[in-house]
Amino acid sequence: MKKFLVIGNPIEHSLSPKLQNYWIKTHSLEAIYGKLKVEANELGELCSNLKEGKLDGLNITVPFKKLIIPHLDVLSGDALRTQSVNTITVEKGNLIGHNTDIDGFELSIKKLNYDVSGKSVFILGAGGVVPSIIYSLKRMKSGRIFLSNRTKEKAKDLKKLFDDLNILDWGQIPAFDIIINATSLGLNQNDKFGFDFTKAGNDKLFYDVIYNPYETEFSIAGNKPGNNFENGLHMFMFQAQKAFNIWHNIDPKIDEKLISFLKKI
Ligand code: ATR
């Protein structure tokens, strides 16, 4: 029986076990996928367990996507360039860090038939998934990328990876075609940004990395006539599909049946 885990803190909300176990069952694999809340000082022990064969793979979520890196032996090119790992495999006793968030974001944009090339992008937030989104946008040849985070220092840190990033103060709003909510605002129904990002006019793509079911300030603006709204469910499913392929060498299906299964509480 192969064993997989998603680790993070918090981890209660994660739908990864539900999704991965659904595909494991569909393909009749001898495997199980669980979730574990961990502290940063437990990462070393978990990686030792992987090396010793007690575990077969990990998914990493916030806040450990960068912190896990010193415990790994090799990084894929994408993981290296974003300094962000969300999937780990073991090959001949070596721990390999991959980043499937980049492909996850790109596939979710392609599914919308949205052409990112030359478009101005405004990113709110500077958390764990943001380097992957920026890298993916650049790969799709987006135009200028603006970023604003409540804690400006964290936004400035991202300039070390992407030197042409335009950092704005929290509350400052540039002209944009796409706005991406990569903060955790919206996880709670009554969350408020505290500034008005709807002044930018119509014909905008509102992309929320969160996939919760609530109507939020962000989703209401994105669902106004003329705008487009996408939440993070497809990005989540596509990054998981890539991880499943890395571990099991199978491309599992994403269809309406799976989506309604995930939406069922
Ligand atoms: P992490 O920052 O640990 O990687 P994350 O969930 O990926 O975790 O990121 C949370 C993001 O939501 C951060 O950009 C955070 O801003 P700070 O860097 O200032 O903490 C943002 N965020 C969370 N609560 C917020 C709030 N009340 N107002 C504005 N931004 C908030």
PDB file of C-alpha atoms and ligand atoms in Angstrom:
ATOM      1  CA  MET A   1       0.000   0.000   0.000  1.00  0.00           C
ATOM      2  CA  LYS A   2       1.541   3.314  -1.069  1.00  0.00           C
ATOM      3  CA  LYS A   3       1.111   6.233   1.335  1.00  0.00           C
ATOM      4  CA  PHE A   4       0.743   9.913   0.444  1.00  0.00           C
ATOM      5  CA  LEU A   5       0.110  12.990   2.544  1.00  0.00           C
ATOM      6  CA  VAL A   6      -0.617  16.676   2.154  1.00  0.00           C
ATOM      7  CA  ILE A   7       1.091  18.714   4.853  1.00  0.00           C
ATOM      8  CA  GLY A   8       0.405  22.312   5.848  1.00  0.00           C
ATOM      9  CA  ASN A   9      -0.772  24.509   8.689  1.00  0.00           C
ATOM     10  CA  PRO A  10      -3.733  24.967   8.791  1.00  0.00           C
ATOM     11  CA  ILE A  11      -4.751  21.838   6.870  1.00  0.00           C
ATOM     12  CA  GLU A  12      -8.383  21.146   7.887  1.00  0.00           C
ATOM     13  CA  HIS A  13      -9.794  22.911   4.807  1.00  0.00           C
ATOM     14  CA  SER A  14      -7.730  20.926   2.275  1.00  0.00           C
ATOM     15  CA  LEU A  15      -9.701  19.042  -0.363  1.00  0.00           C
ATOM     16  CA  SER A  16      -6.592  17.196  -1.597  1.00  0.00           C
ATOM     17  CA  PRO A  17      -7.347  13.918   0.259  1.00  0.00           C
ATOM     18  CA  LYS A  18     -10.899  13.876  -1.104  1.00  0.00           C
ATOM     19  CA  LEU A  19      -9.645  14.433  -4.652  1.00  0.00           C
ATOM     20  CA  GLN A  20      -6.598  12.146  -4.610  1.00  0.00           C
ATOM     21  CA  ASN A  21      -8.505   9.274  -2.926  1.00  0.00           C
ATOM     22  CA  TYR A  22     -11.280   9.649  -5.551  1.00  0.00           C
ATOM     23  CA  TRP A  23      -8.749   9.130  -8.354  1.00  0.00           C
ATOM     24  CA  ILE A  24      -6.952   6.340  -6.421  1.00  0.00           C
ATOM     25  CA  LYS A  25     -10.288   4.515  -6.187  1.00  0.00           C
ATOM     26  CA  THR A  26     -11.208   5.207  -9.821  1.00  0.00           C
ATOM     27  CA  HIS A  27      -7.945   3.614 -10.952  1.00  0.00           C
ATOM     28  CA  SER A  28      -8.046   0.787  -8.350  1.00  0.00           C
ATOM     29  CA  LEU A  29      -4.608   1.668  -6.996  1.00  0.00           C
ATOM     30  CA  GLU A  30      -3.175   0.201  -3.792  1.00  0.00           C
ATOM     31  CA  ALA A  31      -2.683   3.584  -2.183  1.00  0.00           C
ATOM     32  CA  ILE A  32      -4.018   5.940   0.452  1.00  0.00           C
ATOM     33  CA  TYR A  33      -3.764   9.745   0.775  1.00  0.00           C
ATOM     34  CA  GLY A  34      -4.132  11.607   4.076  1.00  0.00           C
ATOM     35  CA  LYS A  35      -3.579  15.072   5.541  1.00  0.00           C
ATOM     36  CA  LEU A  36      -1.356  16.147   8.404  1.00  0.00           C
ATOM     37  CA  LYS A  37      -1.001  19.449  10.221  1.00  0.00           C
ATOM     38  CA  VAL A  38       2.689  19.971  10.939  1.00  0.00           C
ATOM     39  CA  GLU A  39       5.019  22.568  12.443  1.00  0.00           C
ATOM     40  CA  ALA A  40       8.131  23.816  10.641  1.00  0.00           C
ATOM     41  CA  ASN A  41      10.426  21.883  13.010  1.00  0.00           C
ATOM     42  CA  GLU A  42       8.809  18.584  11.933  1.00  0.00           C
ATOM     43  CA  LEU A  43       9.691  18.903   8.230  1.00  0.00           C
ATOM     44  CA  GLY A  44      13.083  17.179   8.654  1.00  0.00           C
ATOM     45  CA  GLU A  45      11.554  14.106  10.299  1.00  0.00           C
ATOM     46  CA  LEU A  46       8.880  13.830   7.607  1.00  0.00           C
ATOM     47  CA  CYS A  47      11.520  13.951   4.902  1.00  0.00           C
ATOM     48  CA  SER A  48      13.491  11.209   6.711  1.00  0.00           C
ATOM     49  CA  ASN A  49      10.320   9.091   6.686  1.00  0.00           C
ATOM     50  CA  LEU A  50      10.084   9.599   2.935  1.00  0.00           C
ATOM     51  CA  LYS A  51      13.715   8.588   2.418  1.00  0.00           C
ATOM     52  CA  GLU A  52      13.203   5.463   4.542  1.00  0.00           C
ATOM     53  CA  GLY A  53      10.209   4.434   2.414  1.00  0.00           C
ATOM     54  CA  LYS A  54       7.618   4.968   5.160  1.00  0.00           C
ATOM     55  CA  LEU A  55       5.882   7.421   2.830  1.00  0.00           C
ATOM     56  CA  ASP A  56       5.787   7.523  -0.983  1.00  0.00           C
ATOM     57  CA  GLY A  57       5.006  11.155  -1.717  1.00  0.00           C
ATOM     58  CA  LEU A  58       3.966  14.485  -0.251  1.00  0.00           C
ATOM     59  CA  ASN A  59       1.974  17.503  -1.282  1.00  0.00           C
ATOM     60  CA  ILE A  60       3.055  20.695   0.432  1.00  0.00           C
ATOM     61  CA  THR A  61       0.760  23.604   1.100  1.00  0.00           C
ATOM     62  CA  VAL A  62       1.030  26.925   2.952  1.00  0.00           C
ATOM     63  CA  PRO A  63       3.185  27.935   4.714  1.00  0.00           C
ATOM     64  CA  PHE A  64       5.830  25.307   3.826  1.00  0.00           C
ATOM     65  CA  LYS A  65       6.306  25.523   0.028  1.00  0.00           C
ATOM     66  CA  LYS A  66       9.641  27.337   0.425  1.00  0.00           C
ATOM     67  CA  LEU A  67      10.614  26.084   3.894  1.00  0.00           C
ATOM     68  CA  ILE A  68      10.665  22.467   2.683  1.00  0.00           C
ATOM     69  CA  ILE A  69      13.412  23.150   0.108  1.00  0.00           C
ATOM     70  CA  PRO A  70      16.511  22.712   2.371  1.00  0.00           C
ATOM     71  CA  HIS A  71      15.293  19.173   3.170  1.00  0.00           C
ATOM     72  CA  LEU A  72      15.222  18.067  -0.492  1.00  0.00           C
ATOM     73  CA  ASP A  73      17.979  16.632  -2.721  1.00  0.00           C
ATOM     74  CA  VAL A  74      16.923  17.868  -6.168  1.00  0.00           C
ATOM     75  CA  LEU A  75      14.502  20.494  -7.504  1.00  0.00           C
ATOM     76  CA  SER A  76      12.789  20.519 -10.891  1.00  0.00           C
ATOM     77  CA  GLY A  77      13.516  23.607 -12.997  1.00  0.00           C
ATOM     78  CA  ASP A  78      10.101  25.097 -12.188  1.00  0.00           C
ATOM     79  CA  ALA A  79      10.527  24.543  -8.438  1.00  0.00           C
ATOM     80  CA  LEU A  80      14.003  26.052  -8.546  1.00  0.00           C
ATOM     81  CA  ARG A  81      12.932  29.166 -10.444  1.00  0.00           C
ATOM     82  CA  THR A  82       9.970  29.880  -8.146  1.00  0.00           C
ATOM     83  CA  GLN A  83      11.621  28.607  -4.931  1.00  0.00           C
ATOM     84  CA  SER A  84       8.331  26.836  -4.333  1.00  0.00           C
ATOM     85  CA  VAL A  85       7.618  23.104  -4.019  1.00  0.00           C
ATOM     86  CA  ASN A  86       4.146  21.575  -3.775  1.00  0.00           C
ATOM     87  CA  THR A  87       4.874  17.939  -4.721  1.00  0.00           C
ATOM     88  CA  ILE A  88       7.628  15.551  -3.606  1.00  0.00           C
ATOM     89  CA  THR A  89       8.640  12.182  -5.028  1.00  0.00           C
ATOM     90  CA  VAL A  90      11.316   9.721  -3.923  1.00  0.00           C
ATOM     91  CA  GLU A  91      13.650   8.351  -6.556  1.00  0.00           C
ATOM     92  CA  LYS A  92      16.427   5.953  -5.513  1.00  0.00           C
ATOM     93  CA  GLY A  93      16.377   7.407  -2.016  1.00  0.00           C
ATOM     94  CA  ASN A  94      16.582  11.014  -3.263  1.00  0.00           C
ATOM     95  CA  LEU A  95      13.832  13.512  -2.555  1.00  0.00           C
ATOM     96  CA  ILE A  96      12.758  15.426  -5.664  1.00  0.00           C
ATOM     97  CA  GLY A  97      10.778  18.681  -5.326  1.00  0.00           C
ATOM     98  CA  HIS A  98       8.335  19.598  -8.083  1.00  0.00           C
ATOM     99  CA  ASN A  99       6.041  22.567  -8.641  1.00  0.00           C
ATOM    100  CA  THR A 100       2.700  21.693 -10.254  1.00  0.00           C
ATOM    101  CA  ASP A 101       1.007  24.991  -9.265  1.00  0.00           C
ATOM    102  CA  ILE A 102       2.528  26.674 -12.332  1.00  0.00           C
ATOM    103  CA  ASP A 103       0.892  24.236 -14.762  1.00  0.00           C
ATOM    104  CA  GLY A 104      -2.259  24.273 -12.615  1.00  0.00           C
ATOM    105  CA  PHE A 105      -2.666  28.021 -13.028  1.00  0.00           C
ATOM    106  CA  GLU A 106      -1.825  27.958 -16.736  1.00  0.00           C
ATOM    107  CA  LEU A 107      -4.272  25.145 -17.512  1.00  0.00           C
ATOM    108  CA  SER A 108      -7.047  26.953 -15.621  1.00  0.00           C
ATOM    109  CA  ILE A 109      -6.485  30.081 -17.748  1.00  0.00           C
ATOM    110  CA  LYS A 110      -6.375  28.044 -20.976  1.00  0.00           C
ATOM    111  CA  LYS A 111      -9.645  26.364 -20.001  1.00  0.00           C
ATOM    112  CA  LEU A 112     -11.226  29.833 -19.923  1.00  0.00           C
ATOM    113  CA  ASN A 113      -9.987  30.450 -23.481  1.00  0.00           C
ATOM    114  CA  TYR A 114      -8.510  33.661 -22.129  1.00  0.00           C
ATOM    115  CA  ASP A 115      -5.522  35.141 -23.950  1.00  0.00           C
ATOM    116  CA  VAL A 116      -3.154  36.578 -21.351  1.00  0.00           C
ATOM    117  CA  SER A 117      -0.580  37.888 -23.813  1.00  0.00           C
ATOM    118  CA  GLY A 118       0.089  41.600 -23.357  1.00  0.00           C
ATOM    119  CA  LYS A 119      -2.549  41.935 -20.614  1.00  0.00           C
ATOM    120  CA  SER A 120      -1.868  43.992 -17.461  1.00  0.00           C
ATOM    121  CA  VAL A 121      -2.196  41.951 -14.319  1.00  0.00           C
ATOM    122  CA  PHE A 122      -2.788  43.147 -10.773  1.00  0.00           C
ATOM    123  CA  ILE A 123      -2.040  40.599  -8.034  1.00  0.00           C
ATOM    124  CA  LEU A 124      -3.313  41.068  -4.488  1.00  0.00           C
ATOM    125  CA  GLY A 125      -1.235  39.134  -1.937  1.00  0.00           C
ATOM    126  CA  ALA A 126       2.251  37.687  -1.708  1.00  0.00           C
ATOM    127  CA  GLY A 127       1.656  34.264  -0.143  1.00  0.00           C
ATOM    128  CA  GLY A 128       2.946  30.802  -1.017  1.00  0.00           C
ATOM    129  CA  VAL A 129       1.326  30.375  -4.439  1.00  0.00           C
ATOM    130  CA  VAL A 130       2.196  33.814  -5.853  1.00  0.00           C
ATOM    131  CA  PRO A 131       5.671  33.029  -7.313  1.00  0.00           C
ATOM    132  CA  SER A 132       4.072  30.192  -9.316  1.00  0.00           C
ATOM    133  CA  ILE A 133       1.331  32.475 -10.637  1.00  0.00           C
ATOM    134  CA  ILE A 134       3.835  35.158 -11.673  1.00  0.00           C
ATOM    135  CA  TYR A 135       6.072  32.591 -13.367  1.00  0.00           C
ATOM    136  CA  SER A 136       3.096  31.129 -15.200  1.00  0.00           C
ATOM    137  CA  LEU A 137       1.872  34.587 -16.317  1.00  0.00           C
ATOM    138  CA  LYS A 138       5.315  35.376 -17.691  1.00  0.00           C
ATOM    139  CA  ARG A 139       5.420  32.040 -19.528  1.00  0.00           C
ATOM    140  CA  MET A 140       2.101  33.026 -21.141  1.00  0.00           C
ATOM    141  CA  LYS A 141       3.664  36.383 -22.121  1.00  0.00           C
ATOM    142  CA  SER A 142       1.467  38.640 -19.995  1.00  0.00           C
ATOM    143  CA  GLY A 143       2.059  42.396 -19.995  1.00  0.00           C
ATOM    144  CA  ARG A 144       3.059  44.342 -16.869  1.00  0.00           C
ATOM    145  CA  ILE A 145       2.490  42.701 -13.523  1.00  0.00           C
ATOM    146  CA  PHE A 146       1.559  44.868 -10.513  1.00  0.00           C
ATOM    147  CA  LEU A 147       1.497  43.438  -7.020  1.00  0.00           C
ATOM    148  CA  SER A 148       0.270  44.764  -3.726  1.00  0.00           C
ATOM    149  CA  ASN A 149       0.442  43.076  -0.336  1.00  0.00           C
ATOM    150  CA  ARG A 150      -0.641  44.283   3.097  1.00  0.00           C
ATOM    151  CA  THR A 151       2.900  43.582   4.327  1.00  0.00           C
ATOM    152  CA  LYS A 152       4.970  45.408   1.717  1.00  0.00           C
ATOM    153  CA  GLU A 153       8.242  43.691   2.715  1.00  0.00           C
ATOM    154  CA  LYS A 154       6.872  40.343   1.505  1.00  0.00           C
ATOM    155  CA  ALA A 155       5.971  41.917  -1.836  1.00  0.00           C
ATOM    156  CA  LYS A 156       9.487  43.352  -2.124  1.00  0.00           C
ATOM    157  CA  ASP A 157      10.960  39.891  -1.456  1.00  0.00           C
ATOM    158  CA  LEU A 158       9.282  38.692  -4.643  1.00  0.00           C
ATOM    159  CA  LYS A 159      11.327  41.204  -6.618  1.00  0.00           C
ATOM    160  CA  LYS A 160      14.372  39.044  -5.835  1.00  0.00           C
ATOM    161  CA  LEU A 161      12.813  36.374  -8.064  1.00  0.00           C
ATOM    162  CA  PHE A 162      11.094  38.687 -10.574  1.00  0.00           C
ATOM    163  CA  ASP A 163      12.948  41.984 -10.879  1.00  0.00           C
ATOM    164  CA  ASP A 164      10.446  43.661 -13.228  1.00  0.00           C
ATOM    165  CA  LEU A 165       7.553  43.285 -10.799  1.00  0.00           C
ATOM    166  CA  ASN A 166       5.795  46.592 -10.001  1.00  0.00           C
ATOM    167  CA  ILE A 167       5.142  46.824  -6.265  1.00  0.00           C
ATOM    168  CA  LEU A 168       2.291  49.074  -5.104  1.00  0.00           C
ATOM    169  CA  ASP A 169       1.105  50.174  -1.678  1.00  0.00           C
ATOM    170  CA  TRP A 170      -1.793  48.209  -0.215  1.00  0.00           C
ATOM    171  CA  GLY A 171      -4.909  50.033  -1.441  1.00  0.00           C
ATOM    172  CA  GLN A 172      -3.272  51.522  -4.553  1.00  0.00           C
ATOM    173  CA  ILE A 173      -5.002  50.366  -7.748  1.00  0.00           C
ATOM    174  CA  PRO A 174      -3.361  50.413 -11.198  1.00  0.00           C
ATOM    175  CA  ALA A 175      -5.087  50.096 -14.598  1.00  0.00           C
ATOM    176  CA  PHE A 176      -5.412  46.359 -15.200  1.00  0.00           C
ATOM    177  CA  ASP A 177      -7.056  43.712 -17.385  1.00  0.00           C
ATOM    178  CA  ILE A 178      -6.792  40.862 -14.888  1.00  0.00           C
ATOM    179  CA  ILE A 179      -7.016  41.068 -11.105  1.00  0.00           C
ATOM    180  CA  ILE A 180      -5.969  38.052  -9.035  1.00  0.00           C
ATOM    181  CA  ASN A 181      -6.911  37.589  -5.396  1.00  0.00           C
ATOM    182  CA  ALA A 182      -4.066  35.580  -3.899  1.00  0.00           C
ATOM    183  CA  THR A 183      -4.757  36.706  -0.338  1.00  0.00           C
ATOM    184  CA  SER A 184      -6.782  34.693   2.134  1.00  0.00           C
ATOM    185  CA  LEU A 185      -9.461  37.441   2.139  1.00  0.00           C
ATOM    186  CA  GLY A 186     -12.718  35.718   1.245  1.00  0.00           C
ATOM    187  CA  LEU A 187     -12.037  32.532   3.189  1.00  0.00           C
ATOM    188  CA  ASN A 188     -14.418  34.046   5.723  1.00  0.00           C
ATOM    189  CA  GLN A 189     -17.694  35.296   4.342  1.00  0.00           C
ATOM    190  CA  ASN A 190     -17.476  38.798   5.814  1.00  0.00           C
ATOM    191  CA  ASP A 191     -13.854  39.546   4.866  1.00  0.00           C
ATOM    192  CA  LYS A 192     -13.338  43.029   3.398  1.00  0.00           C
ATOM    193  CA  PHE A 193     -10.418  44.403   1.389  1.00  0.00           C
ATOM    194  CA  GLY A 194     -11.001  47.930   2.636  1.00  0.00           C
ATOM    195  CA  PHE A 195     -10.593  49.564  -0.790  1.00  0.00           C
ATOM    196  CA  ASP A 196     -12.562  49.649  -4.022  1.00  0.00           C
ATOM    197  CA  PHE A 197     -11.038  47.655  -6.884  1.00  0.00           C
ATOM    198  CA  THR A 198     -14.158  47.956  -9.048  1.00  0.00           C
ATOM    199  CA  LYS A 199     -13.332  51.487 -10.278  1.00  0.00           C
ATOM    200  CA  ALA A 200     -11.161  49.989 -12.998  1.00  0.00           C
ATOM    201  CA  GLY A 201     -14.104  49.693 -15.406  1.00  0.00           C
ATOM    202  CA  ASN A 202     -15.616  46.713 -17.222  1.00  0.00           C
ATOM    203  CA  ASP A 203     -14.254  43.824 -19.230  1.00  0.00           C
ATOM    204  CA  LYS A 204     -11.911  42.566 -16.523  1.00  0.00           C
ATOM    205  CA  LEU A 205     -11.041  39.038 -15.497  1.00  0.00           C
ATOM    206  CA  PHE A 206     -11.405  38.516 -11.751  1.00  0.00           C
ATOM    207  CA  TYR A 207      -9.465  35.403 -10.715  1.00  0.00           C
ATOM    208  CA  ASP A 208      -9.779  34.193  -7.150  1.00  0.00           C
ATOM    209  CA  VAL A 209      -7.251  31.606  -5.984  1.00  0.00           C
ATOM    210  CA  ILE A 210      -9.678  30.637  -3.199  1.00  0.00           C
ATOM    211  CA  TYR A 211     -12.275  28.022  -4.145  1.00  0.00           C
ATOM    212  CA  ASN A 212     -14.692  28.453  -1.244  1.00  0.00           C
ATOM    213  CA  PRO A 213     -18.411  28.545  -2.008  1.00  0.00           C
ATOM    214  CA  TYR A 214     -19.232  31.987  -0.575  1.00  0.00           C
ATOM    215  CA  GLU A 215     -20.276  35.111  -2.387  1.00  0.00           C
ATOM    216  CA  THR A 216     -17.491  37.530  -1.524  1.00  0.00           C
ATOM    217  CA  GLU A 217     -16.682  41.151  -2.258  1.00  0.00           C
ATOM    218  CA  PHE A 218     -14.318  39.823  -4.959  1.00  0.00           C
ATOM    219  CA  SER A 219     -16.711  37.340  -6.583  1.00  0.00           C
ATOM    220  CA  ILE A 220     -19.551  39.896  -6.642  1.00  0.00           C
ATOM    221  CA  ALA A 221     -17.323  42.362  -8.552  1.00  0.00           C
ATOM    222  CA  GLY A 222     -16.168  39.616 -10.947  1.00  0.00           C
ATOM    223  CA  ASN A 223     -19.700  38.452 -11.647  1.00  0.00           C
ATOM    224  CA  LYS A 224     -20.917  41.947 -12.679  1.00  0.00           C
ATOM    225  CA  PRO A 225     -22.035  42.155 -16.339  1.00  0.00           C
ATOM    226  CA  GLY A 226     -19.037  42.693 -18.613  1.00  0.00           C
ATOM    227  CA  ASN A 227     -16.545  41.080 -16.256  1.00  0.00           C
ATOM    228  CA  ASN A 228     -15.442  37.459 -15.942  1.00  0.00           C
ATOM    229  CA  PHE A 229     -14.989  35.537 -12.735  1.00  0.00           C
ATOM    230  CA  GLU A 230     -13.018  32.349 -12.108  1.00  0.00           C
ATOM    231  CA  ASN A 231     -12.363  30.783  -8.737  1.00  0.00           C
ATOM    232  CA  GLY A 232      -9.462  28.532  -7.781  1.00  0.00           C
ATOM    233  CA  LEU A 233     -11.204  25.171  -8.155  1.00  0.00           C
ATOM    234  CA  HIS A 234      -9.806  24.392 -11.600  1.00  0.00           C
ATOM    235  CA  MET A 235      -6.297  25.480 -10.629  1.00  0.00           C
ATOM    236  CA  PHE A 236      -6.597  23.198  -7.608  1.00  0.00           C
ATOM    237  CA  MET A 237      -7.763  20.241  -9.711  1.00  0.00           C
ATOM    238  CA  PHE A 238      -5.133  20.755 -12.434  1.00  0.00           C
ATOM    239  CA  GLN A 239      -2.216  20.995  -9.966  1.00  0.00           C
ATOM    240  CA  ALA A 240      -3.498  17.814  -8.294  1.00  0.00           C
ATOM    241  CA  GLN A 241      -3.832  16.067 -11.670  1.00  0.00           C
ATOM    242  CA  LYS A 242      -0.156  16.839 -12.428  1.00  0.00           C
ATOM    243  CA  ALA A 243       0.913  15.559  -8.997  1.00  0.00           C
ATOM    244  CA  PHE A 244      -1.118  12.364  -9.491  1.00  0.00           C
ATOM    245  CA  ASN A 245       0.638  11.859 -12.823  1.00  0.00           C
ATOM    246  CA  ILE A 246       4.080  12.354 -11.261  1.00  0.00           C
ATOM    247  CA  TRP A 247       3.354   9.681  -8.608  1.00  0.00           C
ATOM    248  CA  HIS A 248       1.282   7.142 -10.561  1.00  0.00           C
ATOM    249  CA  ASN A 249       2.074   7.876 -14.216  1.00  0.00           C
ATOM    250  CA  ILE A 250      -1.664   8.190 -14.958  1.00  0.00           C
ATOM    251  CA  ASP A 251      -3.616  11.259 -16.170  1.00  0.00           C
ATOM    252  CA  PRO A 252      -6.815  11.142 -14.110  1.00  0.00           C
ATOM    253  CA  LYS A 253     -10.000  12.659 -15.504  1.00  0.00           C
ATOM    254  CA  ILE A 254     -11.495  16.026 -14.517  1.00  0.00           C
ATOM    255  CA  ASP A 255     -15.213  16.118 -15.313  1.00  0.00           C
ATOM    256  CA  GLU A 256     -18.545  17.415 -13.999  1.00  0.00           C
ATOM    257  CA  LYS A 257     -19.036  14.311 -11.838  1.00  0.00           C
ATOM    258  CA  LEU A 258     -15.755  15.038 -10.050  1.00  0.00           C
ATOM    259  CA  ILE A 259     -16.582  18.740  -9.647  1.00  0.00           C
ATOM    260  CA  SER A 260     -19.970  18.039  -8.047  1.00  0.00           C
ATOM    261  CA  PHE A 261     -18.331  15.400  -5.802  1.00  0.00           C
ATOM    262  CA  LEU A 262     -15.794  18.003  -4.608  1.00  0.00           C
ATOM    263  CA  LYS A 263     -18.486  20.618  -4.023  1.00  0.00           C
ATOM    264  CA  LYS A 264     -20.526  18.221  -1.865  1.00  0.00           C
ATOM    265  CA  ILE A 265     -19.597  18.780   1.773  1.00  0.00           C
TER     266      ILE A 265
HETATM  267  P1  ATR B   1       1.574  32.689   3.639  1.00  0.00           P
HETATM  268  O1  ATR B   1       1.643  34.199   3.645  1.00  0.00           O
HETATM  269  O2  ATR B   1       1.924  32.078   4.975  1.00  0.00           O
HETATM  270  O3  ATR B   1       2.265  32.031   2.488  1.00  0.00           O
HETATM  271  P2  ATR B   1      -0.947  32.492   2.322  1.00  0.00           P
HETATM  272  O4  ATR B   1      -2.267  31.979   2.817  1.00  0.00           O
HETATM  273  O5  ATR B   1      -0.375  31.929   1.091  1.00  0.00           O
HETATM  274  O6  ATR B   1       0.042  32.326   3.549  1.00  0.00           O
HETATM  275  O7  ATR B   1      -1.000  34.063   2.147  1.00  0.00           O
HETATM  276  C1  ATR B   1      -1.866  34.856   2.813  1.00  0.00           C
HETATM  277  C2  ATR B   1      -1.939  36.163   2.036  1.00  0.00           C
HETATM  278  O8  ATR B   1      -3.146  36.817   2.420  1.00  0.00           O
HETATM  279  C3  ATR B   1      -0.808  37.117   2.364  1.00  0.00           C
HETATM  280  O9  ATR B   1      -0.514  37.872   1.213  1.00  0.00           O
HETATM  281  C4  ATR B   1      -1.432  37.979   3.462  1.00  0.00           C
HETATM  282  O10 ATR B   1      -0.873  39.251   3.614  1.00  0.00           O
HETATM  283  P3  ATR B   1       0.334  39.493   4.636  1.00  0.00           P
HETATM  284  O11 ATR B   1       1.576  39.086   3.921  1.00  0.00           O
HETATM  285  O12 ATR B   1       0.285  40.958   4.932  1.00  0.00           O
HETATM  286  O13 ATR B   1       0.050  38.656   5.851  1.00  0.00           O
HETATM  287  C5  ATR B   1      -2.831  38.116   2.943  1.00  0.00           C
HETATM  288  N1  ATR B   1      -3.797  38.456   3.984  1.00  0.00           N
HETATM  289  C6  ATR B   1      -4.253  37.670   4.980  1.00  0.00           C
HETATM  290  N2  ATR B   1      -5.149  38.333   5.743  1.00  0.00           N
HETATM  291  C7  ATR B   1      -5.244  39.589   5.233  1.00  0.00           C
HETATM  292  C8  ATR B   1      -6.015  40.756   5.573  1.00  0.00           C
HETATM  293  N3  ATR B   1      -6.854  40.768   6.610  1.00  0.00           N
HETATM  294  N4  ATR B   1      -5.858  41.861   4.807  1.00  0.00           N
HETATM  295  C9  ATR B   1      -5.014  41.863   3.764  1.00  0.00           C
HETATM  296  N5  ATR B   1      -4.259  40.797   3.376  1.00  0.00           N
HETATM  297  C10 ATR B   1      -4.374  39.679   4.100  1.00  0.00           C
END
